[in-house]
Short mmCIF file of C-alpha atoms in Angstrom, two decimals:
data_model
loop_
_atom_site.label_atom_id
_atom_site.label_comp_id
_atom_site.label_asym_id
_atom_site.label_seq_id
_atom_site.Cartn_x
_atom_site.Cartn_y
_atom_site.Cartn_z
CA MET A 1 0.00 0.00 0.00
CA ASP A 2 1.20 3.49 -0.83
CA PRO A 3 2.36 5.22 2.39
CA VAL A 4 -0.10 8.09 1.99
CA ASP A 5 -2.98 5.65 1.42
CA ARG A 6 -1.89 3.88 4.59
CA TRP A 7 -2.10 7.17 6.48
CA VAL A 8 -5.56 7.88 5.03
CA ALA A 9 -6.75 4.42 6.10
CA LEU A 10 -5.61 5.27 9.61
CA ALA A 11 -6.63 8.92 9.99
CA GLY A 12 -9.29 9.47 7.34
CA PRO A 13 -9.47 11.10 3.86
CA ALA A 14 -9.80 14.60 5.30
CA THR A 15 -6.23 14.28 6.59
CA ARG A 16 -4.62 13.20 3.30
CA HIS A 17 -2.64 16.46 3.21
CA ILE A 18 -1.00 15.49 6.52
CA GLY A 19 -0.01 12.09 5.17
CA GLU A 20 1.43 13.69 2.05
CA ALA A 21 3.43 16.20 4.11
CA LEU A 22 4.78 13.45 6.37
CA ALA A 23 5.69 11.18 3.44
CA ALA A 24 7.60 14.09 1.89
CA ARG A 25 9.56 14.55 5.11
CA TYR A 26 10.58 10.88 5.22
CA ALA A 27 11.68 11.17 1.57
CA GLU A 28 14.15 14.00 2.30
CA PRO A 29 17.43 13.34 0.46
CA HIS A 30 19.68 13.48 3.54
CA ARG A 31 17.93 10.49 5.10
CA ARG A 32 19.62 7.11 4.71
CA HIS A 33 18.03 5.11 7.54
CA HIS A 34 15.29 7.39 8.90
CA ASP A 35 13.36 7.22 5.64
CA LEU A 36 10.11 5.82 4.23
CA ALA A 37 11.43 2.26 4.43
CA HIS A 38 12.12 2.71 8.15
CA LEU A 39 8.68 4.25 8.67
CA THR A 40 7.06 1.30 6.88
CA SER A 41 9.02 -1.18 8.99
CA VAL A 42 7.97 0.57 12.20
CA LEU A 43 4.32 0.65 11.12
CA ASP A 44 4.45 -3.05 10.21
CA LEU A 45 5.89 -3.93 13.63
CA VAL A 46 3.30 -1.78 15.41
CA ASP A 47 0.64 -3.79 13.59
CA GLU A 48 2.27 -7.05 14.68
CA LEU A 49 2.54 -5.90 18.31
CA ALA A 50 -0.80 -4.08 18.40
CA ALA A 51 -2.46 -6.52 20.77
CA HIS A 52 -0.08 -5.34 23.50
CA ALA A 53 -0.99 -1.67 23.13
CA GLY A 54 -3.79 0.07 24.98
CA ASP A 55 -4.48 2.38 22.02
CA PRO A 56 -2.94 0.88 18.87
CA ASP A 57 -4.11 3.69 16.60
CA ALA A 58 -2.48 6.32 18.79
CA VAL A 59 0.74 4.30 18.51
CA ARG A 60 0.34 4.15 14.73
CA VAL A 61 -0.11 7.93 14.49
CA ALA A 62 2.91 8.40 16.75
CA ALA A 63 4.93 6.10 14.50
CA TRP A 64 4.19 8.41 11.58
CA PHE A 65 5.48 11.39 13.51
CA HIS A 66 8.36 9.83 15.47
CA ASP A 67 11.04 10.83 12.93
CA ALA A 68 9.06 13.52 11.10
CA VAL A 69 11.75 16.04 12.01
CA TYR A 70 15.18 14.57 11.41
CA ASP A 71 18.28 16.74 11.30
CA PRO A 72 21.44 14.78 12.20
CA GLN A 73 23.09 18.02 13.31
CA ARG A 74 20.53 18.65 16.05
CA ALA A 75 19.79 16.84 19.32
CA ASP A 76 16.14 17.86 19.70
CA ASN A 77 14.54 15.99 16.81
CA GLU A 78 12.10 14.05 18.99
CA VAL A 79 10.85 17.16 20.78
CA ARG A 80 10.49 19.01 17.48
CA SER A 81 8.67 16.02 15.97
CA ALA A 82 6.26 15.97 18.93
CA ARG A 83 5.54 19.69 18.56
CA LEU A 84 4.94 19.16 14.83
CA ALA A 85 2.44 16.41 15.68
CA GLU A 86 0.57 18.73 18.02
CA ARG A 87 0.36 21.44 15.36
CA MET A 88 -0.61 19.18 12.45
CA LEU A 89 -3.17 17.17 14.42
CA ALA A 90 -4.82 20.17 16.10
CA ASP A 91 -7.45 20.57 13.37
CA THR A 92 -8.27 16.88 12.98
CA ASP A 93 -10.89 14.68 14.64
CA LEU A 94 -8.35 13.42 17.16
CA GLY A 95 -9.28 14.75 20.57
CA PRO A 96 -6.83 16.73 22.71
CA ALA A 97 -6.10 13.75 24.98
CA ARG A 98 -5.18 11.54 22.04
CA VAL A 99 -3.03 14.24 20.44
CA ALA A 100 -1.23 14.63 23.77
CA GLU A 101 -0.65 10.88 23.90
CA VAL A 102 0.78 10.91 20.39
CA ALA A 103 3.16 13.73 21.34
CA ARG A 104 4.21 11.90 24.51
CA LEU A 105 4.96 8.75 22.56
CA VAL A 106 7.01 10.62 19.97
CA GLU A 107 9.15 12.20 22.69
CA LEU A 108 9.62 8.78 24.30
CA THR A 109 11.59 7.63 21.26
CA GLU A 110 14.45 9.83 22.48
CA THR A 111 15.18 7.47 25.38
CA HIS A 112 13.36 4.26 24.36
CA ALA A 113 12.74 3.68 28.07
CA PRO A 114 8.99 3.22 28.59
CA ASP A 115 7.64 2.54 32.06
CA ASP A 116 6.59 -0.99 32.98
CA ASP A 117 2.91 -0.05 32.65
CA ASP A 118 3.30 2.03 29.46
CA ARG A 119 1.95 -0.46 26.96
CA ASN A 120 1.65 2.07 24.12
CA GLY A 121 5.21 3.26 24.69
CA GLN A 122 6.54 -0.29 24.81
CA VAL A 123 5.02 -1.09 21.41
CA LEU A 124 6.37 2.05 19.72
CA CYS A 125 9.84 1.71 21.21
CA ASP A 126 10.08 -1.97 20.31
CA ALA A 127 8.98 -1.26 16.74
CA ASP A 128 11.46 1.60 16.40
CA LEU A 129 14.43 -0.45 17.69
CA ALA A 130 13.56 -3.69 15.91
CA ILE A 131 16.28 -3.05 13.31
CA LEU A 132 18.81 -3.71 16.09
CA GLY A 133 17.61 -7.31 16.17
CA ALA A 134 17.78 -7.87 12.41
CA ASP A 135 19.98 -10.50 10.80
CA PRO A 136 23.66 -9.47 10.69
CA GLU A 137 23.61 -8.53 7.00
CA ARG A 138 20.62 -6.23 7.37
CA TYR A 139 22.07 -4.76 10.56
CA ALA A 140 25.29 -3.96 8.69
CA VAL A 141 23.28 -2.09 6.04
CA TYR A 142 21.53 -0.14 8.83
CA ALA A 143 24.84 0.73 10.52
CA ALA A 144 26.29 1.93 7.20
CA ALA A 145 23.19 4.05 6.58
CA VAL A 146 23.58 5.70 9.97
CA ARG A 147 27.20 6.50 9.14
CA ASP A 148 26.07 8.05 5.85
CA GLU A 149 23.61 10.28 7.70
CA TYR A 150 26.50 11.54 9.79
CA ALA A 151 28.95 11.87 6.91
CA PHE A 152 29.72 15.42 8.05
CA VAL A 153 31.25 14.05 11.29
CA PRO A 154 34.96 13.13 11.18
CA GLU A 155 35.62 9.40 11.53
CA GLU A 156 37.24 9.39 14.96
CA ILE A 157 34.58 11.63 16.45
CA PHE A 158 31.85 9.48 14.92
CA ARG A 159 33.41 6.28 16.27
CA THR A 160 33.61 7.73 19.77
CA GLY A 161 30.04 9.03 19.74
CA ARG A 162 28.60 5.89 18.19
CA ALA A 163 30.43 3.72 20.71
CA GLU A 164 28.91 5.75 23.54
CA ILE A 165 25.43 5.24 22.10
CA LEU A 166 25.94 1.50 21.63
CA GLY A 167 27.38 1.13 25.11
CA GLY A 168 24.42 2.98 26.57
CA LEU A 169 22.03 0.65 24.78
CA LEU A 170 23.89 -2.43 25.98
CA ASP A 171 23.75 -1.12 29.55
CA LEU A 172 19.95 -1.06 29.49
CA PRO A 173 18.40 -3.97 31.39
CA ASN A 174 16.07 -4.55 28.44
CA LEU A 175 16.19 -3.21 24.91
CA PHE A 176 12.71 -4.57 24.17
CA HIS A 177 9.72 -4.38 26.45
CA THR A 178 6.80 -6.28 24.93
CA PRO A 179 6.92 -10.05 25.47
CA GLU A 180 6.96 -10.70 21.71
CA GLY A 181 9.52 -8.00 20.98
CA HIS A 182 11.83 -9.23 23.70
CA ALA A 183 11.57 -12.82 22.52
CA ARG A 184 12.14 -11.94 18.85
CA PHE A 185 14.82 -9.26 19.02
CA GLU A 186 16.63 -8.99 22.38
CA ALA A 187 19.35 -11.62 21.96
CA ALA A 188 20.08 -10.77 18.31
CA ALA A 189 20.17 -7.06 19.08
CA ARG A 190 22.74 -7.54 21.82
CA ARG A 191 24.90 -9.63 19.49
CA ASN A 192 24.69 -6.99 16.74
CA LEU A 193 25.45 -4.11 19.09
CA THR A 194 28.38 -5.96 20.63
CA THR A 195 29.80 -6.77 17.18
CA GLU A 196 29.50 -3.18 15.97
CA LEU A 197 31.06 -1.89 19.17
CA MET A 198 33.97 -4.27 18.73
CA LEU A 199 34.49 -3.12 15.13
CA LEU A 200 34.39 0.55 16.19
CA ASN A 201 37.14 -0.11 18.70
CA VAL A 202 39.48 -1.93 16.31
#
C-alpha cells in the first residue's frame, strides 16, 4: 500500500494532506536510515505488536510522527517532531487527549525507556528499535546508513560518539519491552550491538 494511502486508512481522507506532508519529510534526500522504508518497517511492527498496546491507533499515528523532524546536526529531533504532531493534528478529529498521547509517545523515542505499565510506549519503542535485532547482513546495512547520515562528522569523532550510544544501549536492562519484541529481538540485538562496538574499537 502506498504510504499516503496507509495514512488515510488510519486517519481518514480529510487528513490526506497530513499524510502527504509526512511522506515528503521521510523522503528527504539526507535520510539514509530514517526514511520511508524505516517508517514502513515501524508501522508493520506496530501492527504485529498491536495486541499489546492500549491504544494501537495512537501508537500508529505516533509512529508516523516519530522521525518527522530529522536533522542529524541537532539533538532535539524528537521534541520538534512531537511539537509538529501537536500542530498538524490540532485541526483533525483526534481529541486533545489523544493528540497529547501521540506527542508523549514521539518524545519517548528519544530514550526508548517506557515505564513498565506504558503499553503504548513499549510497542512504539520496540517497533522503532527492531532493526537492532535484524539478521547481521541487514544490521550492517543499517549501521552503514547511519554512518552516511553523519557523513559530516569526522571518523574518529563518529566512532567515539557511536560507541557511547551502543554502550548505553547495551547497559539497558532490556532493549525490548513487549513479550513478543523481547523474545524476537533482544538476543540478536545484543549480538549486533556488541559486534558493531567491537568493530568501532578496532
